Short mmCIF file of C-alpha atoms and ligand atoms in Angstrom, two decimals:
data_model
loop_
_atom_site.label_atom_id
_atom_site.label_comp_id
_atom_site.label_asym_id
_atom_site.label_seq_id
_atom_site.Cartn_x
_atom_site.Cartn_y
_atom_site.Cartn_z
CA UNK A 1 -16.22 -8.77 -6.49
CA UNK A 2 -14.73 -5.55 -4.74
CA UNK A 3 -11.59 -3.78 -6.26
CA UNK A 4 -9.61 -3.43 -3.19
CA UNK A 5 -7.80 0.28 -2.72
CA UNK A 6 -6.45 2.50 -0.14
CA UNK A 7 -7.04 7.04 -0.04
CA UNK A 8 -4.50 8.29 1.73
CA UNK A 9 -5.05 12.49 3.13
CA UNK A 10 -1.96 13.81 2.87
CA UNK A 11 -3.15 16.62 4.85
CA UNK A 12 -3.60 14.84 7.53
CA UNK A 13 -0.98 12.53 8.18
CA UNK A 14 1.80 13.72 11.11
CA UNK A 15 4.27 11.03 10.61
CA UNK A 16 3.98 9.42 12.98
CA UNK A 17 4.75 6.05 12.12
CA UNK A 18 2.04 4.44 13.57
CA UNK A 19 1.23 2.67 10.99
CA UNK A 20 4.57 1.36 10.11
CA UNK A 21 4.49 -0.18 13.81
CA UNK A 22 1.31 -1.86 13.51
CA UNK A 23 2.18 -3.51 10.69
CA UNK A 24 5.31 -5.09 11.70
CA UNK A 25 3.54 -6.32 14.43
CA UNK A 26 0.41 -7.19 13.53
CA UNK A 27 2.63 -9.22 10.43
CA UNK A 28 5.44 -10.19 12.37
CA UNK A 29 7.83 -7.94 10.23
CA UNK A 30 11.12 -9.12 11.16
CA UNK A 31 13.84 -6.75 12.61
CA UNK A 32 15.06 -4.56 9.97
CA UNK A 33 12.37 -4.96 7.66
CA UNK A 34 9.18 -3.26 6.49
CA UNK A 35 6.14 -3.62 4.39
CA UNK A 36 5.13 0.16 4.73
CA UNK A 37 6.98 3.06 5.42
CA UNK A 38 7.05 6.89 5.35
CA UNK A 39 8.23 9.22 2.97
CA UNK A 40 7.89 12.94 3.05
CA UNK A 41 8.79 14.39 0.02
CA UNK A 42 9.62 18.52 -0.34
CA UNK A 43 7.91 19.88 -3.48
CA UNK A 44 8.54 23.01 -5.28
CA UNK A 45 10.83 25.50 -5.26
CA UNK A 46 11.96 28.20 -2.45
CA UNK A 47 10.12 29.89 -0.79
CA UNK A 48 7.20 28.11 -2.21
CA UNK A 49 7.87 24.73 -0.38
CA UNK A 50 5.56 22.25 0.26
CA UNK A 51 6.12 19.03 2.39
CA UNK A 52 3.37 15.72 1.83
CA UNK A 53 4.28 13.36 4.02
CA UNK A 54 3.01 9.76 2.59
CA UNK A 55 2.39 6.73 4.45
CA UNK A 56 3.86 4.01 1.18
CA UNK A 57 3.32 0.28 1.03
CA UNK A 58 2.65 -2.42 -2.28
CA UNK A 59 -0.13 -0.36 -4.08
CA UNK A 60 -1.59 -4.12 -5.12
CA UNK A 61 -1.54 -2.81 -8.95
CA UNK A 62 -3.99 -3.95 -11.50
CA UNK A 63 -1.29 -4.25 -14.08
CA UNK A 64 0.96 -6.05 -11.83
CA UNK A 65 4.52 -6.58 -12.99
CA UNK A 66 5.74 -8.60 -10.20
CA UNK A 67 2.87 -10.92 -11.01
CA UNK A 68 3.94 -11.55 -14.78
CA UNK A 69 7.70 -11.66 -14.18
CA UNK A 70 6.76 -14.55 -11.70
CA UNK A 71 8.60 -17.70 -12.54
CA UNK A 72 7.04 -19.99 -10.25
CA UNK A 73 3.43 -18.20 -9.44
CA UNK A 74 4.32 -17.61 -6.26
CA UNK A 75 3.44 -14.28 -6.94
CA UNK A 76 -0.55 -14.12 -7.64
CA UNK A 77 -4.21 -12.02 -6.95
CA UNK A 78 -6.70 -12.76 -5.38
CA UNK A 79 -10.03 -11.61 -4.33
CA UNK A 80 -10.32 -8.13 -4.26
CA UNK A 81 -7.72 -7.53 -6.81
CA UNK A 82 -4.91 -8.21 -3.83
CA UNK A 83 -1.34 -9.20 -4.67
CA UNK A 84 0.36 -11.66 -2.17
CA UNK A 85 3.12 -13.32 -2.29
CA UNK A 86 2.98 -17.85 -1.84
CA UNK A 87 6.07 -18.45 0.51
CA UNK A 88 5.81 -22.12 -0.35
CA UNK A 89 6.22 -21.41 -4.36
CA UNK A 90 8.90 -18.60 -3.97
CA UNK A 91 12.15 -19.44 -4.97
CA UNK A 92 13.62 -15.79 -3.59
CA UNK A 93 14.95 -15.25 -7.38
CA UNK A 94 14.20 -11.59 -7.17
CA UNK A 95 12.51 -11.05 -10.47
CA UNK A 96 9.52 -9.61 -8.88
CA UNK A 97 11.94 -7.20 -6.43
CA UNK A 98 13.80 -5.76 -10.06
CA UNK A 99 9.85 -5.58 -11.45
CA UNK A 100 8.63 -3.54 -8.69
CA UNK A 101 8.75 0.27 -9.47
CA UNK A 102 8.08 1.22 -5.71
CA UNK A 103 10.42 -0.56 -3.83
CA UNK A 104 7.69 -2.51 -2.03
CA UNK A 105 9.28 -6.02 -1.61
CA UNK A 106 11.95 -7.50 0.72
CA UNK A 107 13.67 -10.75 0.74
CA UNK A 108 12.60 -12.37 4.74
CA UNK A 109 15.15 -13.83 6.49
CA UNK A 110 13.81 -17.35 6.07
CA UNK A 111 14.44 -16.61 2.08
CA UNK A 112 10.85 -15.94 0.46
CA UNK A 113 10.12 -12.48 -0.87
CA UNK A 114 7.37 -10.71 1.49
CA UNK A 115 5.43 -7.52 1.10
CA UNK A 116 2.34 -5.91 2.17
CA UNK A 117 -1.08 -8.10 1.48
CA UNK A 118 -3.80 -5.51 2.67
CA UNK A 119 -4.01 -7.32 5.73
CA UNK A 120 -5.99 -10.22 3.92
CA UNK A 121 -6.41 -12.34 7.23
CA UNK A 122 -8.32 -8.73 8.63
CA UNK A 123 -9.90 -7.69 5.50
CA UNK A 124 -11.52 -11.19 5.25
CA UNK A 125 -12.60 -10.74 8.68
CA UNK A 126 -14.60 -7.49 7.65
CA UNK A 127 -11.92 -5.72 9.51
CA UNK A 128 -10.00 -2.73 7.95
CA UNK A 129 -6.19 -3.08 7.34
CA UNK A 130 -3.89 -2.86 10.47
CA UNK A 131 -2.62 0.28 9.39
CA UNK A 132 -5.72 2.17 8.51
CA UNK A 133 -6.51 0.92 12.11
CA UNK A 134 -4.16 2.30 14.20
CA UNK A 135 -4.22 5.55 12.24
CA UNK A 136 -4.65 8.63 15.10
CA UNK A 137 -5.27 11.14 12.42
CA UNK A 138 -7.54 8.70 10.68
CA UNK A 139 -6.06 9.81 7.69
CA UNK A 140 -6.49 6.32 5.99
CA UNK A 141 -8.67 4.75 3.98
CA UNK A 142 -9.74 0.85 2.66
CA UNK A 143 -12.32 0.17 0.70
CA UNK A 144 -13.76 -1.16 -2.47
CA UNK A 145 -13.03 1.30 -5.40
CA UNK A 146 -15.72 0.44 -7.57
CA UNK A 147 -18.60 0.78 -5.16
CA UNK A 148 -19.79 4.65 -5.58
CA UNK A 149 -20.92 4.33 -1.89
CA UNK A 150 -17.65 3.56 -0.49
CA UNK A 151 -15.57 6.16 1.30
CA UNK A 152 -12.67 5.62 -0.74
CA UNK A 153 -14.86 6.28 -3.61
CA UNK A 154 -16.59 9.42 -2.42
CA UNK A 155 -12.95 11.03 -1.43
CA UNK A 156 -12.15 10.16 -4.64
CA UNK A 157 -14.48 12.21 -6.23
CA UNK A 158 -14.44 15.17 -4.35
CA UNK A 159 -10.83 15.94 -3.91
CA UNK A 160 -8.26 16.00 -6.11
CA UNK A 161 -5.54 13.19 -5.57
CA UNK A 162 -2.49 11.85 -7.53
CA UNK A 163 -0.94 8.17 -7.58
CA UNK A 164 2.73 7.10 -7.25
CA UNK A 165 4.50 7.02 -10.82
CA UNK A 166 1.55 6.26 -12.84
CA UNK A 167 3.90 6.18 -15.84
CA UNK A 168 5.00 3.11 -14.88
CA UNK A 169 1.71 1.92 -16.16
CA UNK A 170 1.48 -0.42 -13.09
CA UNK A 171 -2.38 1.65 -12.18
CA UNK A 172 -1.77 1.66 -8.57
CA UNK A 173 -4.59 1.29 -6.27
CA UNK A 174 -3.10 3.44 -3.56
CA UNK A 175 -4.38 7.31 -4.08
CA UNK A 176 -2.85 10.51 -2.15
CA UNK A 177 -5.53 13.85 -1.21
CA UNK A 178 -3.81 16.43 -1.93
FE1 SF4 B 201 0.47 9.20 8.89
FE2 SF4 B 201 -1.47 7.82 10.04
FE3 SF4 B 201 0.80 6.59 9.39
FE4 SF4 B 201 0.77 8.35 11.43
S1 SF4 B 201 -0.33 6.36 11.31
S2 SF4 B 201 2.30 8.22 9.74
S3 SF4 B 201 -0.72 9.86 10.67
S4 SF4 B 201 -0.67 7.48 7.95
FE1 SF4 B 202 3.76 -5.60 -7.46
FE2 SF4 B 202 5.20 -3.52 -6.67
FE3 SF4 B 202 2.74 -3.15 -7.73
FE4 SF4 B 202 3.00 -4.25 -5.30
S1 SF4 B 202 3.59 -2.15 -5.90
S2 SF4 B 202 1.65 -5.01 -6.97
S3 SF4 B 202 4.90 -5.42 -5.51
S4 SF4 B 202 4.54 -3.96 -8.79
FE1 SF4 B 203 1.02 -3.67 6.67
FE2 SF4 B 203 -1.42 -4.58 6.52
FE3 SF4 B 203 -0.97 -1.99 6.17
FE4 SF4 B 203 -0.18 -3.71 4.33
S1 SF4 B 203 -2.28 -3.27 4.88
S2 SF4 B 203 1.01 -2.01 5.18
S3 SF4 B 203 0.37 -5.50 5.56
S4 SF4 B 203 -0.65 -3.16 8.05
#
């Protein structure tokens, strides 16, 4: 069974926002809404400022606390170690949304709680993630984590990377190259 992740290069993302539009469309993100998102972030202090400009969506954690806060288990994993969301079991309480250290869920106008899934439909189609798609820089990345041969793996390995508020303890799945 694959553990599912994303590598993101840093260095190579523009902004462009590509991604963001693929993904409302390729998900039917309503108006208003999102399930990824950009975020550039200044870091350090002047004049030794540096910008990383990060492509952000539900890093699908492994220790998943919108999964155990759950009341109904609309909120599950699957395959792959993906988190979705059942629209026919959520209640829209919001427990998950107050769980969530990244911000990664929104309430859908028709009242369920929605959020990125990977792109489950494509990914069990053998196809990458809408996002990692569309990319022009090619800067993303999909694959299974615990295969050595995988990309995702071998960028891994050879360049150093950080996670998204890994005291959380959530272990995210989505890595930044630095
Ligand atoms: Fe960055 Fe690629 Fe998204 Fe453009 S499509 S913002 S280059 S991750
Ligand atoms: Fe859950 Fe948030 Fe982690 Fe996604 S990023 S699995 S919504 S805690
Ligand atoms: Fe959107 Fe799919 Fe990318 Fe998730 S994996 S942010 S659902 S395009």
């Amino acid at each position: 069974m694959p553990r599912y992740g994303m590598v993101i290069d840093t260095k190579r993302c523009v902004g462009c926002a590509d991604c963001v539009v693929a993904c409302k469309t390729e998900n039917n993100v309503p108006e208003g809404y999102c399930r990824d998102w950009i975020v550039q972030d200044v870091q350090g202090d002047y004049p030794d400022l540096y910008m990383e400009i990060r492509s952000e969506r539900c890093n699908h954690c492994e220790n998943a606390p919108c999964v155990r806060c759950c009341p109904t288990g609309a909120s599950h994993i699957v395959e792959g170690g993906i988190v979705l969301v059942d629209h026919d079991l959520c209640t829209g309480c919001k427990a998950c949304i107050a769980a969530c250290p990244y911000d990664a869920r929104y309430v859908h106008p028709e009242g369920y709680v929605d959020k990125c899934t990977f792109c489950i439909h494509r990914v069990r189609e053998g196809k990458d993630p809408a996002c990692v798609e569309v990319c022009p820089t090619k800067c993303m990345h999909f694959g299974d984590l615990d295969d050595p041969r995988s990309e995702v793996s071998k960028l891994l390995k050879s360049r150093p990377h950080h996670a998204l508020i890994p005291e959380a303890g959530t272990e995210p799945k989505i890595f930044y190259l630095y």
